[in-house]
Amino acid sequence: MLRIVPDDTKFDFMQFHKGWIPAPFKKIENERFCYAHIDVDLFEPTRDAIAFLWPRMNPGGVVVLDDYGIMHYPGAKRAIDKAQAAAF
């Protein structure tokens, strides 16, 4: 089921951190996360987001990597593949 959520919907249990990566990370460097949605399309910001968020994820947390396998964004796939290879 797909549910469309208006832009003005309030999610009191979530925080959105918009900005050019890695600038938003300075404000949240001491935080831990249970969910992260990475949608930045390009190699460097995807790589930087994974490097920042992965060690700060709570056990059982979820990271959504939006652009994996999309042929228009090969940098995102390359960053994700490199991160996975380094982790295992």
XYZ file of N, CA, C and O in Angstrom:
352
model
N 0.842 -1.172 0.000
C 0.000 0.000 0.000
C 0.892 1.241 0.000
O 1.847 1.329 0.756
N 0.569 2.169 -0.845
C 1.274 3.443 -0.924
C 0.420 4.505 -0.263
O -0.766 4.615 -0.539
N 1.032 5.264 0.624
C 0.301 6.344 1.279
C 1.051 7.632 1.005
O 2.242 7.740 1.285
N 0.366 8.581 0.441
C 0.952 9.888 0.157
C 0.773 10.767 1.391
O -0.327 10.899 1.920
N 1.861 11.359 1.840
C 1.831 12.203 3.031
C 2.118 13.634 2.606
O 3.149 13.903 1.996
N 1.208 14.571 2.909
C 1.446 15.974 2.542
C 2.704 16.520 3.201
O 3.093 16.084 4.281
N 3.339 17.481 2.537
C 4.566 18.074 3.065
C 4.385 18.723 4.428
O 5.331 18.838 5.182
N 3.197 19.172 4.743
C 2.989 19.868 6.012
C 2.576 18.928 7.147
O 2.264 19.371 8.235
N 2.592 17.622 6.917
C 2.255 16.661 7.959
C 3.325 16.702 9.041
O 4.509 16.762 8.749
N 2.905 16.659 10.292
C 3.835 16.695 11.417
C 4.168 15.278 11.858
O 3.288 14.448 12.045
N 5.448 15.004 11.969
C 5.933 13.733 12.478
C 6.726 14.038 13.745
O 7.939 14.236 13.698
N 6.055 14.073 14.879
C 6.708 14.444 16.128
C 7.795 13.456 16.537
O 8.688 13.792 17.299
N 7.725 12.249 16.029
C 8.683 11.208 16.407
C 9.882 11.150 15.462
O 10.761 10.324 15.639
N 9.932 12.039 14.474
C 11.026 12.049 13.508
C 11.677 13.425 13.453
O 11.042 14.426 13.754
N 12.938 13.427 13.043
C 13.644 14.676 12.797
C 14.199 14.625 11.388
O 14.754 13.605 10.978
N 14.048 15.691 10.653
C 14.579 15.796 9.301
C 15.776 16.736 9.342
O 15.706 17.821 9.918
N 16.872 16.312 8.734
C 18.092 17.114 8.710
C 18.472 17.331 7.255
O 19.150 16.515 6.648
N 18.022 18.441 6.711
C 18.297 18.755 5.314
C 19.570 19.571 5.203
O 19.946 20.285 6.125
N 20.211 19.448 4.063
C 21.398 20.240 3.805
C 22.381 19.464 2.965
O 22.218 18.273 2.728
N 23.420 20.128 2.507
C 24.461 19.487 1.706
C 25.376 18.703 2.627
O 25.926 19.241 3.574
N 25.526 17.455 2.347
C 26.365 16.574 3.161
C 27.823 16.948 2.929
O 28.214 17.165 1.786
N 28.596 17.056 3.979
C 28.418 16.606 5.353
C 27.992 17.685 6.351
O 27.978 17.436 7.551
N 27.643 18.891 5.907
C 27.327 20.001 6.820
C 26.303 19.662 7.905
O 26.520 20.002 9.069
N 25.174 18.995 7.612
C 24.195 18.727 8.677
C 24.709 17.796 9.770
O 24.169 17.769 10.866
N 25.767 17.052 9.489
C 26.262 16.078 10.462
C 26.864 16.742 11.691
O 26.900 16.139 12.765
N 27.333 17.961 11.563
C 27.954 18.646 12.697
C 26.969 18.804 13.861
O 27.357 18.720 15.018
N 25.694 19.018 13.531
C 24.681 19.231 14.573
C 24.255 17.930 15.254
O 23.669 17.976 16.326
N 24.526 16.802 14.640
C 24.007 15.534 15.162
C 25.116 14.505 15.408
O 24.844 13.310 15.530
N 26.356 14.953 15.519
C 27.466 14.016 15.629
C 27.456 13.180 16.905
O 28.087 12.125 16.947
N 26.742 13.611 17.935
C 26.674 12.843 19.185
C 25.373 12.063 19.334
O 25.072 11.568 20.413
N 24.608 11.971 18.271
C 23.315 11.274 18.296
C 23.470 9.834 17.832
O 24.436 9.469 17.180
N 22.460 9.023 18.165
C 22.336 7.657 17.665
C 21.016 7.598 16.914
O 20.109 8.379 17.174
N 20.914 6.656 15.987
C 19.763 6.619 15.090
C 19.181 5.212 14.999
O 19.910 4.222 15.053
N 17.861 5.156 14.835
C 17.197 3.876 14.591
C 16.733 3.769 13.141
O 16.430 2.687 12.661
N 16.707 4.888 12.429
C 16.274 4.901 11.032
C 16.980 6.039 10.312
O 17.073 7.150 10.831
N 17.482 5.753 9.120
C 18.075 6.792 8.285
C 17.709 6.512 6.837
O 17.780 5.372 6.384
N 17.297 7.545 6.134
C 16.959 7.434 4.710
C 17.939 8.311 3.951
O 17.909 9.529 4.076
N 18.801 7.680 3.166
C 19.823 8.400 2.414
C 19.364 8.496 0.963
O 19.210 7.489 0.286
N 19.161 9.706 0.492
C 18.693 9.944 -0.878
C 19.464 11.128 -1.439
O 18.983 12.247 -1.455
N 20.709 10.870 -1.849
C 21.553 11.968 -2.308
C 22.126 11.767 -3.710
O 22.817 12.646 -4.216
N 21.892 10.636 -4.328
C 22.181 10.377 -5.744
C 23.645 10.192 -6.134
O 23.928 9.480 -7.079
N 24.568 10.838 -5.477
C 25.951 10.904 -5.944
C 26.909 10.110 -5.053
O 26.603 9.820 -3.900
N 28.099 9.812 -5.595
C 29.073 8.989 -4.873
C 29.517 9.605 -3.553
O 29.380 8.979 -2.500
N 30.081 10.809 -3.578
C 30.670 11.380 -2.365
C 29.670 11.581 -1.231
O 29.945 11.178 -0.098
N 28.504 12.201 -1.466
C 27.584 12.356 -0.340
C 27.017 11.023 0.154
O 26.762 10.869 1.348
N 26.845 10.058 -0.750
C 26.384 8.735 -0.304
C 27.452 8.090 0.565
O 27.165 7.587 1.660
N 28.686 8.116 0.099
C 29.812 7.556 0.870
C 29.920 8.237 2.231
O 30.039 7.572 3.268
N 29.855 9.564 2.254
C 29.996 10.311 3.503
C 28.832 10.039 4.456
O 29.024 9.937 5.670
N 27.633 9.920 3.917
C 26.465 9.637 4.755
C 26.561 8.250 5.389
O 26.284 8.084 6.577
N 26.971 7.265 4.600
C 27.127 5.914 5.149
C 28.212 5.911 6.225
O 28.022 5.339 7.310
N 29.333 6.545 5.937
C 30.441 6.576 6.899
C 30.042 7.255 8.200
O 30.461 6.841 9.281
N 29.219 8.287 8.108
C 28.778 8.994 9.313
C 27.706 8.215 10.067
O 27.775 8.058 11.282
N 26.700 7.740 9.352
C 25.531 7.149 10.008
C 25.744 5.717 10.494
O 25.247 5.347 11.558
N 26.442 4.907 9.710
C 26.525 3.472 10.032
C 27.009 3.205 11.459
O 26.375 2.443 12.192
N 28.095 3.822 11.920
C 28.540 3.544 13.293
C 27.641 4.143 14.375
O 27.770 3.799 15.543
N 26.708 4.989 13.978
C 25.796 5.615 14.939
C 24.411 4.965 14.954
O 23.515 5.435 15.645
N 24.235 3.904 14.184
C 22.933 3.224 14.134
C 22.753 2.357 15.372
O 23.684 1.681 15.825
N 21.548 2.386 15.922
C 21.202 1.500 17.028
C 21.125 0.066 16.519
O 20.799 -0.160 15.344
N 21.392 -0.915 17.374
C 21.219 -2.309 16.954
C 19.789 -2.526 16.442
O 18.827 -2.068 17.055
N 19.666 -3.168 15.310
C 18.354 -3.389 14.702
C 17.844 -2.216 13.899
O 16.742 -2.264 13.358
N 18.645 -1.143 13.799
C 18.232 0.042 13.050
C 18.171 -0.241 11.555
O 18.692 -1.237 11.055
N 17.536 0.667 10.837
C 17.323 0.510 9.397
C 17.929 1.702 8.663
O 17.693 2.850 9.031
N 18.696 1.394 7.612
C 19.221 2.421 6.722
C 18.626 2.162 5.347
O 18.798 1.074 4.788
N 17.901 3.124 4.812
C 17.349 3.031 3.470
C 18.290 3.786 2.534
O 18.566 4.957 2.757
N 18.772 3.082 1.523
C 19.682 3.670 0.533
C 18.893 3.805 -0.758
O 18.757 2.863 -1.527
N 18.359 4.973 -0.975
C 17.335 5.220 -1.978
C 17.752 4.941 -3.418
O 16.962 4.457 -4.200
N 18.964 5.235 -3.789
C 19.323 5.228 -5.207
C 20.139 4.018 -5.653
O 20.720 4.028 -6.725
N 20.182 2.972 -4.864
C 20.969 1.795 -5.230
C 20.373 1.135 -6.470
O 19.193 0.817 -6.534
N 21.203 0.931 -7.472
C 20.768 0.234 -8.673
C 20.040 1.095 -9.693
O 19.628 0.592 -10.733
N 19.888 2.376 -9.445
C 19.257 3.263 -10.410
C 20.325 3.677 -11.425
O 21.339 4.263 -11.060
N 20.136 3.354 -12.686
C 21.193 3.562 -13.664
C 21.580 5.028 -13.841
O 22.688 5.333 -14.260
N 20.713 5.945 -13.486
C 21.032 7.368 -13.612
C 21.958 7.855 -12.501
O 22.471 8.968 -12.568
N 22.144 7.042 -11.455
C 22.966 7.433 -10.306
C 23.990 6.354 -9.986
O 23.984 5.775 -8.900
N 24.913 6.067 -10.898
C 25.868 4.983 -10.646
C 26.798 5.261 -9.468
O 27.307 4.331 -8.847
N 26.998 6.526 -9.123
C 27.857 6.854 -7.987
C 27.295 6.363 -6.676
O 28.036 5.931 -5.793
N 25.983 6.414 -6.526
C 25.354 5.933 -5.296
C 25.600 4.434 -5.140
O 25.979 3.966 -4.067
N 25.402 3.674 -6.198
C 25.627 2.224 -6.145
C 27.092 1.927 -5.833
O 27.401 1.067 -5.013
N 28.011 2.655 -6.464
C 29.434 2.440 -6.235
C 29.805 2.713 -4.769
O 30.552 1.952 -4.143
N 29.262 3.784 -4.190
C 29.541 4.106 -2.786
C 29.006 3.035 -1.853
O 29.672 2.637 -0.889
N 27.808 2.552 -2.130
C 27.199 1.525 -1.289
C 27.984 0.217 -1.410
O 28.278 -0.441 -0.403
N 28.355 -0.166 -2.623
C 29.147 -1.382 -2.811
C 30.493 -1.295 -2.099
O 30.933 -2.259 -1.464
N 31.154 -0.142 -2.173
C 32.438 0.023 -1.497
C 32.273 -0.059 0.024
O 33.097 -0.665 0.706
N 31.225 0.552 0.552
C 30.982 0.503 1.994
C 30.717 -0.930 2.441
O 31.228 -1.374 3.480
N 29.944 -1.655 1.670
C 29.636 -3.035 2.018
C 30.899 -3.902 1.965
O 31.141 -4.713 2.848
N 31.723 -3.714 0.941
C 32.958 -4.490 0.827
C 33.905 -4.209 2.000
O 34.565 -5.110 2.506
N 33.947 -2.969 2.443
C 34.820 -2.599 3.553
C 34.315 -3.153 4.892
O 35.092 -3.447 5.790
N 32.997 -3.325 5.003
C 32.408 -3.780 6.265
C 32.531 -5.291 6.446
O 32.468 -5.779 7.565
N 32.695 -6.012 5.367
C 32.696 -7.485 5.475
C 33.980 -8.072 5.054
O 34.753 -8.017 4.404
